[in-house]
Each structure stands twice: as C-alpha cells, then as structure tokens.
Coordinates of C-alpha atoms in Angstrom, one line a residue:
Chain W
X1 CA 22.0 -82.2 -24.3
X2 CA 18.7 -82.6 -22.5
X3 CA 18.7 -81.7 -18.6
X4 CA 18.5 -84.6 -16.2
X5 CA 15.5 -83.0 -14.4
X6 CA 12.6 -80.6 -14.6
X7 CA 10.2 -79.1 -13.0
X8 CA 7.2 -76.8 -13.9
X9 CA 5.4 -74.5 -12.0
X10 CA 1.9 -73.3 -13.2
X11 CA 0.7 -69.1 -13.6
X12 CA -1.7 -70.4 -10.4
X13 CA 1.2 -71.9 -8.5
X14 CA 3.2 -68.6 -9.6
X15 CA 0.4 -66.4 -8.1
X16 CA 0.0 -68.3 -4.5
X17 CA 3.7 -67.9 -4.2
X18 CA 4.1 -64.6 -5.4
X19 CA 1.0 -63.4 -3.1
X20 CA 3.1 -64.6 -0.3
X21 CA 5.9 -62.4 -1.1
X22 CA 3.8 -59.1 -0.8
X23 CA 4.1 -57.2 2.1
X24 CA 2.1 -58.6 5.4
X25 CA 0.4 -55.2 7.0
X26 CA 0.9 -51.8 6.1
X27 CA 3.9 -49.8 5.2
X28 CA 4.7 -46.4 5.1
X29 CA 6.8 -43.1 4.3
X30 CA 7.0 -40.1 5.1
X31 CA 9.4 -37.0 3.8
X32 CA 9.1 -32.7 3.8
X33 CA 9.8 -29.9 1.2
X34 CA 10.4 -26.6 1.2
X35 CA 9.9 -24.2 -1.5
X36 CA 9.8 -20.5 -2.1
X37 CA 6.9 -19.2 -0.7
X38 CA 4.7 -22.6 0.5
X39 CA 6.6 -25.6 2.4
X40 CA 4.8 -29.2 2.9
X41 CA 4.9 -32.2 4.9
X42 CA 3.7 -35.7 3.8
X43 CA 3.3 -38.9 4.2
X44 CA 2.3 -42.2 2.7
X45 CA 0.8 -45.0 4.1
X46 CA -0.6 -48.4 2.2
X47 CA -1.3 -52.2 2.0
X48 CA -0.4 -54.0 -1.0
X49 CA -2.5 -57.2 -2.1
X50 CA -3.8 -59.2 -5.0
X51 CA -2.8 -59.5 -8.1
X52 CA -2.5 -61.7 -10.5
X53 CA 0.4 -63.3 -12.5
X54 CA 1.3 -63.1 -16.9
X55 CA 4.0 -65.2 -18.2
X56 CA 5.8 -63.6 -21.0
X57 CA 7.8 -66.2 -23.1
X58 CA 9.0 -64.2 -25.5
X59 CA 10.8 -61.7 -23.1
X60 CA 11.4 -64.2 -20.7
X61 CA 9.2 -62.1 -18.1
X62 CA 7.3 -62.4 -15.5
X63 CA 4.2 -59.4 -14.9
X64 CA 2.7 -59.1 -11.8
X65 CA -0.5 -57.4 -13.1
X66 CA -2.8 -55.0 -10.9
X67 CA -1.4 -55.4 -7.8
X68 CA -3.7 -53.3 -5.6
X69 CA -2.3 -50.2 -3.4
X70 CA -4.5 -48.9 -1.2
X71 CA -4.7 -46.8 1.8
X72 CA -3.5 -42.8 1.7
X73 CA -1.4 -40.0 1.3
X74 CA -1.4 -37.3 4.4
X75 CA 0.6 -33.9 3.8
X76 CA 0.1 -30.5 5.5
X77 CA 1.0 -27.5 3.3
X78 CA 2.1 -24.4 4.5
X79 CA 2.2 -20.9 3.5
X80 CA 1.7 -17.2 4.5
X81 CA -1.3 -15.9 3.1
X82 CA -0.1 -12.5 3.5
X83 CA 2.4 -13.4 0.8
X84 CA 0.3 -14.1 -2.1
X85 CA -3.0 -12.0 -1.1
X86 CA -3.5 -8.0 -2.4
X87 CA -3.4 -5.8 0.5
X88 CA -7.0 -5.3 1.6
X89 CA -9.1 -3.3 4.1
X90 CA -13.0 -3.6 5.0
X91 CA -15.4 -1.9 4.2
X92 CA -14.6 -1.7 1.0
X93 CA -15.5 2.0 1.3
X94 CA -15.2 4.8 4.2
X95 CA -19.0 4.5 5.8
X96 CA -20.1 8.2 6.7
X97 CA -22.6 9.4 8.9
X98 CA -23.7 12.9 9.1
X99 CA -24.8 13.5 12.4
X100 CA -21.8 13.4 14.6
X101 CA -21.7 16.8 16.4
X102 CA -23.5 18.3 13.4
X103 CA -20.7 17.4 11.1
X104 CA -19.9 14.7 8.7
X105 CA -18.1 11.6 10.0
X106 CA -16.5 8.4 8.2
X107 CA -15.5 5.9 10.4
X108 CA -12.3 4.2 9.8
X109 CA -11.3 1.2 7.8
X110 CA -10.1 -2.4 9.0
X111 CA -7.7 -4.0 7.1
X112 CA -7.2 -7.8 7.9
X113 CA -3.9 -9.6 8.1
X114 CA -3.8 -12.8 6.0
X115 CA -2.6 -15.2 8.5
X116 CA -0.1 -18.1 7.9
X117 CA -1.8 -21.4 7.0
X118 CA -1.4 -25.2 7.3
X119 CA -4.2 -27.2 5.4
X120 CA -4.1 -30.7 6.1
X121 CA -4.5 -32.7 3.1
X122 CA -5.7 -36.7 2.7
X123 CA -5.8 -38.3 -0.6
X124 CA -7.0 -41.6 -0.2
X125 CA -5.1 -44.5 -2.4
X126 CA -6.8 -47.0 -4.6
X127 CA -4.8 -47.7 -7.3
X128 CA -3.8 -50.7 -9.0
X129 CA -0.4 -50.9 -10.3
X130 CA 1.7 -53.8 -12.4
X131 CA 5.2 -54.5 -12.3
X132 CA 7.6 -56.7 -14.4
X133 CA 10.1 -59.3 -13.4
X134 CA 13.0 -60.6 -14.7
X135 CA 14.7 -64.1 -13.1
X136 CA 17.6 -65.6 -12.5
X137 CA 19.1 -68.7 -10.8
X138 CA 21.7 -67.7 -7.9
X139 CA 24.0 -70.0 -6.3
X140 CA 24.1 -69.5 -2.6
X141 CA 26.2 -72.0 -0.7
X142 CA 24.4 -75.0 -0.8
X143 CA 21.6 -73.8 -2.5
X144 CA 20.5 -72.9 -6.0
X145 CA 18.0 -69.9 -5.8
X146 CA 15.9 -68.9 -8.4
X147 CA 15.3 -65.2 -8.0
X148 CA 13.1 -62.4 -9.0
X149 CA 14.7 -59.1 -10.0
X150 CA 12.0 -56.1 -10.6
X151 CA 12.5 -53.9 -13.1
X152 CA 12.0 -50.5 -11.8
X153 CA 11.1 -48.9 -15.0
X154 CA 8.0 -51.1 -15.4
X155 CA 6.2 -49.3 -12.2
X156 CA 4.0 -46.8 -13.5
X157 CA 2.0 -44.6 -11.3
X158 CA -0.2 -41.4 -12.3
X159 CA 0.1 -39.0 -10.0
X160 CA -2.2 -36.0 -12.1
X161 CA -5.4 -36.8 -10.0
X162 CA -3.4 -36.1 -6.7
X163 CA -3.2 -32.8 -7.7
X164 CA -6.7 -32.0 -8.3
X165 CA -7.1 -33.1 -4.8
X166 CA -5.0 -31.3 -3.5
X167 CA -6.1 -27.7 -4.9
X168 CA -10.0 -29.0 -3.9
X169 CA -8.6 -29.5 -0.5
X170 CA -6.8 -25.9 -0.2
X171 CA -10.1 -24.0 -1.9
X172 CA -12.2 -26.4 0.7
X173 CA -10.1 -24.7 3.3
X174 CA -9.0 -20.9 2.7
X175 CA -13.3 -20.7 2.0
X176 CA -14.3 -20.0 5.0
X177 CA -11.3 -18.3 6.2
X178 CA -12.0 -16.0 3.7
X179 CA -16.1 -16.0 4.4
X180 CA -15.7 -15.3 8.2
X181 CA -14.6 -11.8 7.5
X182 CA -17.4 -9.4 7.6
X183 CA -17.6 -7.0 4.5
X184 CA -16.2 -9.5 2.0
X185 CA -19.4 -10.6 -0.3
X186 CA -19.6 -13.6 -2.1
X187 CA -18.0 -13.1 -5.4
X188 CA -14.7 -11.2 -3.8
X189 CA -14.2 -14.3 -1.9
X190 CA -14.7 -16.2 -4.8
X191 CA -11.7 -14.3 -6.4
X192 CA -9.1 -14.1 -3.6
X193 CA -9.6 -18.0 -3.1
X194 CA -8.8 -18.1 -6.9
X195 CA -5.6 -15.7 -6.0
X196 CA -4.4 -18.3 -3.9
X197 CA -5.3 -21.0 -5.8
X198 CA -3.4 -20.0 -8.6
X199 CA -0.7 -19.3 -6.3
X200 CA -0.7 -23.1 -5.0
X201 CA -1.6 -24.3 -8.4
X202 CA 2.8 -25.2 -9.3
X203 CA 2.8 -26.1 -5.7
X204 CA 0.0 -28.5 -5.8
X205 CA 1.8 -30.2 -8.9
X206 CA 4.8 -30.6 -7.3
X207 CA 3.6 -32.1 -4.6
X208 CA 1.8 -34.7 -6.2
X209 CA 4.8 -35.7 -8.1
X210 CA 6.4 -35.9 -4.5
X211 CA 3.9 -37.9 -3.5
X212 CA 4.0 -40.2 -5.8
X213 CA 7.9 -40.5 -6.2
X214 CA 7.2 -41.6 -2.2
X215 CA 4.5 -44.0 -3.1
X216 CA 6.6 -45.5 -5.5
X217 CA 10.0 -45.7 -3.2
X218 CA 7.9 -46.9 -0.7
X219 CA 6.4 -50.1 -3.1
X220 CA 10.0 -50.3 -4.6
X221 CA 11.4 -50.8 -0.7
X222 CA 9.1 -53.5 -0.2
X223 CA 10.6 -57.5 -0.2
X224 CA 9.2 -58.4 -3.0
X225 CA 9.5 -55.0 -5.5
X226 CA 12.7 -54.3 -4.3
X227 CA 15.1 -53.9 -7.2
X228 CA 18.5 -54.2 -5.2
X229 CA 19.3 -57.8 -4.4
X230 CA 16.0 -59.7 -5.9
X231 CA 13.8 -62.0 -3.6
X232 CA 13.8 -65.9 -3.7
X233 CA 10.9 -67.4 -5.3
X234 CA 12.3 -70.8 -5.2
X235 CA 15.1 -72.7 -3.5
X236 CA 16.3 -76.0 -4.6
X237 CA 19.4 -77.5 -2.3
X238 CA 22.1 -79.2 -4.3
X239 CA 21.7 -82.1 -2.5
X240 CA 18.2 -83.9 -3.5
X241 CA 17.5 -87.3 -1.5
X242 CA 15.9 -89.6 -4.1
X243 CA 15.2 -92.7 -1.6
X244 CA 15.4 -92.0 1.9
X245 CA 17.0 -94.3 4.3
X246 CA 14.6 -96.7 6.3
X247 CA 16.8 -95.9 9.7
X248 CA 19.3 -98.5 9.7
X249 CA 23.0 -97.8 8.7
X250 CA 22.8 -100.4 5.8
X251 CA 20.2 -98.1 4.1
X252 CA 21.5 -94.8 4.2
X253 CA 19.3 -92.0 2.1
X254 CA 20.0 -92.2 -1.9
X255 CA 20.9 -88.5 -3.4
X256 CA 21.5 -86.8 -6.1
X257 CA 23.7 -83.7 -6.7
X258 CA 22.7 -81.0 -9.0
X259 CA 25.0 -79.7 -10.7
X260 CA 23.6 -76.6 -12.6
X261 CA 20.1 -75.0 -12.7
X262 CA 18.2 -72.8 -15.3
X263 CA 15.2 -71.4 -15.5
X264 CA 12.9 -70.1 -17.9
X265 CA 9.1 -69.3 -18.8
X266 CA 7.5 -71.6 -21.8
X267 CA 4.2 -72.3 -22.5
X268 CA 2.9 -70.8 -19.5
X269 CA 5.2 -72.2 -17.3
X270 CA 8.1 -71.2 -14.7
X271 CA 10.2 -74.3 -15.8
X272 CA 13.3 -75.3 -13.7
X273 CA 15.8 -77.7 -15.7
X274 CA 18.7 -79.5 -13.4
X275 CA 22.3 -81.2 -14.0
X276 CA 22.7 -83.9 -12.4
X277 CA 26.0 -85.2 -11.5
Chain K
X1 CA -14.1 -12.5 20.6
X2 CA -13.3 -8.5 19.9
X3 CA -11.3 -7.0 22.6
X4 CA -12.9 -3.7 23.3
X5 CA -11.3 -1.3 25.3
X6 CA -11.2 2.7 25.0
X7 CA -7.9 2.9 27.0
X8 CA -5.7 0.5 24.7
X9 CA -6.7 0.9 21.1
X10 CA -6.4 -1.6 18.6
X11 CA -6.8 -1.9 14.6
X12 CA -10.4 -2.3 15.4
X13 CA -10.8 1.4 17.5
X14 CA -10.7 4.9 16.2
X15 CA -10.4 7.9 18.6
X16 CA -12.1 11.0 17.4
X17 CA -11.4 14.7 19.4
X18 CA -13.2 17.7 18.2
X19 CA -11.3 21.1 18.5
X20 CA -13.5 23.9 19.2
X21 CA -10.8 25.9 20.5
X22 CA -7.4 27.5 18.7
X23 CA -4.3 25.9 20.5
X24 CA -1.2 24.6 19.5
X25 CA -0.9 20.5 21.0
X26 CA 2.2 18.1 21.6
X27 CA 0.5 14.9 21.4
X28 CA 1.8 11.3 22.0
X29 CA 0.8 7.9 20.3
X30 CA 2.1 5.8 23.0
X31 CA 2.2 2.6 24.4
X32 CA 3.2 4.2 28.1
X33 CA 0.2 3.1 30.4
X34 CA -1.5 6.8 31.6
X35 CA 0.5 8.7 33.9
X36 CA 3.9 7.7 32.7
X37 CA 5.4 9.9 30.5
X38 CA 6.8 8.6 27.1
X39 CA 10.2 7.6 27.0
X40 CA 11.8 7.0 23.7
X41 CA 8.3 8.2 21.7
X42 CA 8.7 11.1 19.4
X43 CA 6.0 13.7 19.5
X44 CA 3.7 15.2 17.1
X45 CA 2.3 18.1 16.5
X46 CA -1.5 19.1 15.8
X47 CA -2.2 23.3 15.2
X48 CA -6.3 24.5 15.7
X49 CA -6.5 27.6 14.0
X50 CA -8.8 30.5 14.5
X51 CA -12.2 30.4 12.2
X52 CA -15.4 31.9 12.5
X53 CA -17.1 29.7 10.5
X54 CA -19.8 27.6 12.1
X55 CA -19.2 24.4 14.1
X56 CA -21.4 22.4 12.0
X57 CA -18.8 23.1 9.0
X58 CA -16.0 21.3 10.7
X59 CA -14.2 19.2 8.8
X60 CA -12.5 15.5 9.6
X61 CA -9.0 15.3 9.6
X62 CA -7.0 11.5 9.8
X63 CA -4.2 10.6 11.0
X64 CA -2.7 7.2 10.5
X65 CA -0.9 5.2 13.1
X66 CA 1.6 3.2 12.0
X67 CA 4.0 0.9 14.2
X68 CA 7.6 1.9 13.4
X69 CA 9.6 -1.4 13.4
X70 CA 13.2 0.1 13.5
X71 CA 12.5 2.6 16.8
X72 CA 9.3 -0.1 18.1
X73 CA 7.1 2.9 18.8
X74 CA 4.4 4.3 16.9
X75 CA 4.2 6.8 14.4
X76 CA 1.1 9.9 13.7
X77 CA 1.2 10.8 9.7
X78 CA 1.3 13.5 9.4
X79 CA 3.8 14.4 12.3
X80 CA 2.2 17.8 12.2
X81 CA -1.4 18.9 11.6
X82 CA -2.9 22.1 11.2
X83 CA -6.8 22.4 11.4
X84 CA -9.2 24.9 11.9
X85 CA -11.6 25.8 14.9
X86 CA -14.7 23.3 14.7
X87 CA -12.6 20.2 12.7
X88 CA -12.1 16.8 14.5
X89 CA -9.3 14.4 14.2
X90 CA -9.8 10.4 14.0
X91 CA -6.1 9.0 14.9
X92 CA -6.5 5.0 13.7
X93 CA -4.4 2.0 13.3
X94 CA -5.1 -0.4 10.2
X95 CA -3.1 -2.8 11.3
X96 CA -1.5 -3.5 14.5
X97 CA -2.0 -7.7 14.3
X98 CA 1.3 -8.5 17.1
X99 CA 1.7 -4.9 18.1
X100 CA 0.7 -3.7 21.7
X101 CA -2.2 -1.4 22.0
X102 CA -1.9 2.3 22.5
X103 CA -3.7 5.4 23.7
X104 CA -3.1 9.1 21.5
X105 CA -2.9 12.3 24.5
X106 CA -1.8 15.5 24.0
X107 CA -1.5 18.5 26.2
X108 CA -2.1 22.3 24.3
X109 CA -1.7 25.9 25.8
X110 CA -5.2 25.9 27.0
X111 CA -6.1 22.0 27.1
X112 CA -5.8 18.9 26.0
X113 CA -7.2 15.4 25.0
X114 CA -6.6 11.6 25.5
X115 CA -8.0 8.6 24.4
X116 CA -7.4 7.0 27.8
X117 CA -9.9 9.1 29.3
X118 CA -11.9 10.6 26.5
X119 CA -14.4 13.8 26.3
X120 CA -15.8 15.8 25.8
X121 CA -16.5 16.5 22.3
X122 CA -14.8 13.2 21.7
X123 CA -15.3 9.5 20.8
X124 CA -13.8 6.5 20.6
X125 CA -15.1 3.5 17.9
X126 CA -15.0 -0.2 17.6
X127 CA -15.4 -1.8 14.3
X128 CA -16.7 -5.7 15.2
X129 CA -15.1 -8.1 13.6
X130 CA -16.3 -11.5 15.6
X131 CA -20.1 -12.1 16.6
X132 CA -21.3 -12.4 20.1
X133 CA -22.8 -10.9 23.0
X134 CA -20.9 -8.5 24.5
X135 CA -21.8 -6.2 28.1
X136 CA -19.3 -3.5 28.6
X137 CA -19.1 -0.9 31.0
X138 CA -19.0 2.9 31.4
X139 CA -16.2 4.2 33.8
X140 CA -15.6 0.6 34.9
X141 CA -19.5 0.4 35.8
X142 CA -22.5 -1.0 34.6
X143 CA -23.0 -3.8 31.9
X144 CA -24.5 -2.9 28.7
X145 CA -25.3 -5.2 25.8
X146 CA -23.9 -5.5 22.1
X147 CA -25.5 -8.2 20.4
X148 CA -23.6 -9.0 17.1
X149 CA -25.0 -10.9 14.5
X150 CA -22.9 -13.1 11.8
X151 CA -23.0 -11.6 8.9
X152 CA -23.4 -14.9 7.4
X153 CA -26.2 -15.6 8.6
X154 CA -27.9 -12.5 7.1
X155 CA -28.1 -11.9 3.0
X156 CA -25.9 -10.0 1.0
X157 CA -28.2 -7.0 0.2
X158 CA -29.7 -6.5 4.1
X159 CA -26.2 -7.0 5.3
X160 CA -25.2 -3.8 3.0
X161 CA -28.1 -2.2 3.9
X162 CA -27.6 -2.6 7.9
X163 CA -23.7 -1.6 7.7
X164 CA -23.9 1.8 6.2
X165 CA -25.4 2.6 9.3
X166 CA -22.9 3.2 12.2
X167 CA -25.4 3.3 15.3
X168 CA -23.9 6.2 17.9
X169 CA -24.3 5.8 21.6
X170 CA -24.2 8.4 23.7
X171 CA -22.5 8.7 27.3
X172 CA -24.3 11.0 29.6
X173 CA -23.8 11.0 33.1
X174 CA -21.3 8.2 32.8
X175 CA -24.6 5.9 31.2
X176 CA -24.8 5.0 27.5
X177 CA -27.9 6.0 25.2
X178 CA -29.0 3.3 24.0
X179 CA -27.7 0.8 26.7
X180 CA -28.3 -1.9 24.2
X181 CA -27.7 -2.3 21.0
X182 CA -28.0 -5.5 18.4
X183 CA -25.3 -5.0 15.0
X184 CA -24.3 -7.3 12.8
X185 CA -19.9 -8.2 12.4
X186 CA -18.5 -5.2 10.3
X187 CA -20.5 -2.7 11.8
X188 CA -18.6 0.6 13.6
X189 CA -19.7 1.9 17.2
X190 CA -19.2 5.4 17.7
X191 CA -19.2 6.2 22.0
X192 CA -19.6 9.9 22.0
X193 CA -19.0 12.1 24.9
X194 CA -20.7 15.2 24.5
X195 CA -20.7 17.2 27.6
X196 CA -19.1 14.4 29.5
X197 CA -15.5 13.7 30.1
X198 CA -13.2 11.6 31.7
X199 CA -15.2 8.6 30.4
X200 CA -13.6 4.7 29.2
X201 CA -15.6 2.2 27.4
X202 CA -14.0 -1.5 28.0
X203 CA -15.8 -5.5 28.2
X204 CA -14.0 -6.4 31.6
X205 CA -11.5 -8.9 31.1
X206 CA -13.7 -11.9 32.3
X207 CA -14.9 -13.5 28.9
X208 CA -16.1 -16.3 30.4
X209 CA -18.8 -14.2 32.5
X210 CA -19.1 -11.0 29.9
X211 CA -18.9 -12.4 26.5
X212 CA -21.1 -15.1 25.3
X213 CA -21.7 -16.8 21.3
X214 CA -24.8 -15.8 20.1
X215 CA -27.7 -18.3 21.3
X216 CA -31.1 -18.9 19.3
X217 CA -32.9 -16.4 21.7
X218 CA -31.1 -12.6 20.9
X219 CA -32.0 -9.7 23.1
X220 CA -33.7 -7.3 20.9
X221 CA -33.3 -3.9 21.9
X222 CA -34.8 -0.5 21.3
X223 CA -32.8 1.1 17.8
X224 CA -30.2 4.2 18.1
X225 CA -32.2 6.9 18.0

C-alpha cells in the first residue's frame, strides 16, 4: 500500500545539514603510557569541517566522504639515555705528554653520563577521513526522529607517517646533545644517535598507534560520529497542522496524525514516507 | 659552565703527587672538608719503595675513585699501592654526576700530600667540558684567564690536532706561568707545583662576575711554553 506522504531531501540538502552536525570549534584528548624503558605523554587537538555527502542505495548508506581533520598531535617522550647508550669516556684515548717532571704523563679520561630525556614532539594533522552511516527512524514521545548511527568500523586512519615523525623528531633532538660533547667527532655521533634510534624505533610505533587510537576516540566522541545513541538528522512531530486556524475558535488549525515513518535512500535521495491516520 | 676547583675534585679534575721519597702513607678519599678528620671513610694504603733509578724514569701509577653506594663514601682501587722512588700517582673520578666532591690526603712516616692544598711535586687537572671565559685564582688571589673555545666551532682534524696537547701552567711564587691561556672544550689543564706548596686553583664562586660565554673578540694570549 502506498504511504500517504513523502518527502525527499537532496545529497546538497544532506550536506548543509550534515555540516551542521560537525563539531563547532576544536576538540581535544589527551592520555599517557608507560613502557619498559621510555614512557610518553600526548595529546590530540583538532577541528573537523567539510565534507561532502554519497548516497548508497544499494546498502542503504549514507558516506560522509573526506571530512577534514586538522590541527595536531603533542606528546613528550621520555627516557634515560643512560639506559640504552654504551658506556663511554672522552677522549677516546689516554692524551700523554712527556714533560711533566721529566716523566711521561697521561691525563685522565672523562666519561659522560647520558642524562634522562623528554623530547617534545608535534605532528601536525591534515588528514581527511570518511565515515559511513546507517539510519533509522526513532520514536521519541511525540516525535518521529530519523537518526544517524555511525558505523565505527568505517573510520579508517593511517597512522604509519606519525611514526616517521616521530623518530625525525627524537634524531632532531638527541643531535646536539650528543654534538655538544667535546671529543665525540662526527661519525660517532652519527652512530650513538642511531643507538637510540633503534632503541625508540618500537616505541615510536607504538606511539603512533596510540595516537591515532586517540584521534580516532576523539572524532568517534564527537555529536555527530558518535556511535552510542545516533544523532537526529530530522525530526518530524506526529502532529502535522495542514491548515492553520485564522484565530477565531470556529477555525481551529486542521492536522494530521502520522502514524508510522520510514526512511530510506533511492535515487539519490534521503526519502521520508508517512502513515497517516 | 665547569666548576673548577683544586680543593673539591670532580669527574673533570685529576690530582697527581710525585713520591721522591720511600714512606709508607694512610691516605683518605674523602668528602670531610680539610681539618676534619674522616669519620666513617675507610683508608688506603700507598707504599714508595726504595730505587736508585733516576727520577726521570718514574712511572705513573692510577688510582680510580669510585663512589661506594652501600657505605656513601668513596672508594681508591687499588686499596693499597706499592710504587717506587720517583713514580707519581693520578687519583681520578670518571664519574661522580650527583656525588659530592672530594679531596685525596694522606699523611706517611716522613710526609705527606693533599689535594686540598697541593705541592710540591704535585698537580691538579681540569678536563673542560663547557666553553667560556674563565679567571681563576691562585691561593684565593689574582684572576687569570682560560679562554675556551667550542669545539664546534673548530674542524675535526685541527680540533685533534689542538687536543693532544695538554698546555701545563706552572705555579711559582703562588703566580701561574702562563697567566693566560686560550684551549678549546676537551682539553686537560695540568697546574703544577714544583717547588711550591700549599697552593689551590679555584674560579671564585661569583659566575656572574668571573665567568663569561665566549664573545666575538677572544683574548689571545702568549702559548705554554
């Protein structure tokens, strides 16, 4: 049996709405971790924008495609050189000179201690990242809502170029740590930043993963990605006045009661079919 | 900045005592200030024995200080030395990073020695680690000039060249020859006393006034001879 009523709205009309739904300002996150022998604290902080909208009939899905994400990713990481660096004392060898009181004397040796280090890291954010909807019409007391549920799985973010950044960032740090001590040449500053490269090199993984497990919480905790309880695209009441009244008792306004809603995507359209009573 | 200071050695100072004379010496590494005796410090021994051989055959002898953690004192290895007539000693820390500084004195039959108040025959050394311009003082007087160069700022191969070359000063009459030096970071200071004793080498504790960076125009002073 046909429905009583319909109405369409178009992918543009989708979009305007949908754009209103993003988050208004930045949002952030932040969390720590703590492994073995390096610990780190970060955070995440972005605006999410654009956008634009695909309607999937045959899934009966709405995609929200390149939805940009930008801003950055702030952590500090922490470790104690001392830890992960060989044991080493300057110069390399004992310097002698022969004419202390006639005899033969090598000074002594200086061997530095690695300190503990905290290199700040920034990764900026400029990613764009699509996410699928599914929709569903939700009675609410007087109200028929028709809501959009995310579908987690369908937000995809690459985290591998975070932790290239992050390993440039420790190298662009322990450098000149390692270049302000006196006695170290070139290439043996080359190798002990390598040493604790490849120390950080797990590290620096994991911590883009974590990074991006936040970034993706944090768009996931926003209104409109949130997967728990949906957000309300539309809202029809029940109750639709057809003919308003002109004021006076004898013309009172003239309604309609829906009775049932669905909704579904065809032909490039959000369609909403009612019951009327 | 370094600290520098013949009375409180660090990881960056050596003290070096010649023995010209056979005696048997009780020394102390300790962090007692000079005139207190140690408390809970063990001591160490250090045997000069006879030899007729010249003094210009004497032979260097280290000892290694090392900070006991369990007793929080410091340890000589070895705990007992034996040396002939005409050797020296070099008593050094590699690493005392967190630890207080200490002074190495020890009393023998016929003498005895101390880093606190050093010759003669004895020297202390600094090995710079940061650059700058530093004016120390003899016996708490005077103000003499280090200039250290980065060694960044200098290429590899004159850098290695200019190291392996620890300039000597020495203190006669309570003055340093040379009373100026320029070095470059890594380089080792020897202060020798010869005939002098009683003598301290320290940059008074006033870094504002004593201790400046490095500006574009360097003093350059006459080489060690």
């Amino acid at each position: 049996m046909p429905s009583d009523a319909t109405v369409a709205v178009s992918q543009d009309g989708l979009t305007t709405l949908l754009h209103g739904l993003l988050p208004n300002g930045p949002i952030s996150k932040s969390s720590e971790v703590e492994w073995e022998l390096f610990s780190a604290s970060y955070d995440v902080s972005i605006a999410v924008s654009g956008g634009s909208i695909q309607l999937n009939d045959l899934a009966q899905v709405i995609r929200f495609l390149d939805i940009n994400v930008a801003g950055h990713a702030h952590a500090e990481a922490a470790c104690d050189l001392g830890k992960i660096l060989p044991h080493l004392c300057i110069p390399p060898v004992q310097i002698c000179t022969p004419g202390f009181f006639g005899r033969k004397f090598c000074t002594p040796q200086y061997c530095p201690t690695w300190p503990s280090v905290s290199i700040p890291i920034t990764i900026p954010l400029d990613i764009n990242v699509s996410a699928d909807f599914n929709l569903n019409v939700v009675e609410d007391g007087s109200n028929f809502n028709i809501v959009l549920g995310v579908i987690p799985s369908s937000l995809v973010i690459d985290a591998t170029p975070m932790a290239g950044l992050i390993l440039q960032a420790v190298k662009d740090y322990l450098h000149p740590i390692f270049a302000e001590i006196p006695h170290i040449i070139s290439k043996v500053i080359d190798d002990l930043v390598h040493t604790a490269i490849s120390a950080f090199d797990d590290a620096a993984k994991n911590l883009a993963i974590l990074i991006r497990t936040l970034l993706h919480d944090l768009i996931l905790g926003s209104d409109l990605l949130a997967p728990s309880a949906g957000i309300t695209l539309l809202s029809f009441s029940k109750t639709q006045v057809l003919i308003p009244s002109d004021g006076t008792p004898a013309n009172p306004d003239v309604s309609i009661t829906l009775t049932k809603l669905k909704v579904n995507i065809a032909d490039g359209e959000l369609v909403a079919t009612a019951d009327i009573a | 900045m370094d600290f520098i200071n013949s009375r409180h050695l660090t990881d960056r100072d050596g003290f070096v005592q010649v023995f010209s004379e056979a005696d048997h010496y009780i020394y102390y590494v300790t962090t007692a200030p000079e005139g207190y005796p140690p408390r809970h410090e063990d001591s160490f021994q250090l045997t000069v024995k006879p030899s007729d051989a010249a003094k210009e055959s004497g032979k260097q002898h280290d000892v290694r200080v090392v900070w006991d953690t369990g007793q929080a004192c410091y340890k000589a290895s070895p705990a007992k030395l034996e040396i002939h007539q005409h050797d020296f000693v070099v008593w050094h820390c590699e690493r005392s990073q967190g630890l207080p500084a200490y002074s190495v004195r020890g009393q023998g039959k016929a003498g005895s020695f101390s880093s606190s108040s050093f010759g003669p025959e004895a020297a202390f050394t600094h090995f710079f680690f940061a650059p700058g311009q530093y004016r120390y003082q003899v016996n708490g007087k005077g103000s003499y000039l280090i200039d250290v160069l980065d060694h960044r700022t200098i290429e590899e191969k004159a850098y290695s060249a200019r190291v392996s070359n620890p300039p000597m000063v020495y203190v006669r009459q309570g003055r340093p020859t040379p009373d100026a030096l320029e070095i470059v970071t890594g380089q080792t200071v020897i202060w020798v006393a010869e005939g002098e004793s009683g003598v301290m080498i320290a940059v008074p504790l006033q870094p504002e006034a004593q201790i400046a960076p490095q500006t574009t125009q360097r003093v350059v002073p006459p080489r060690a001879t």
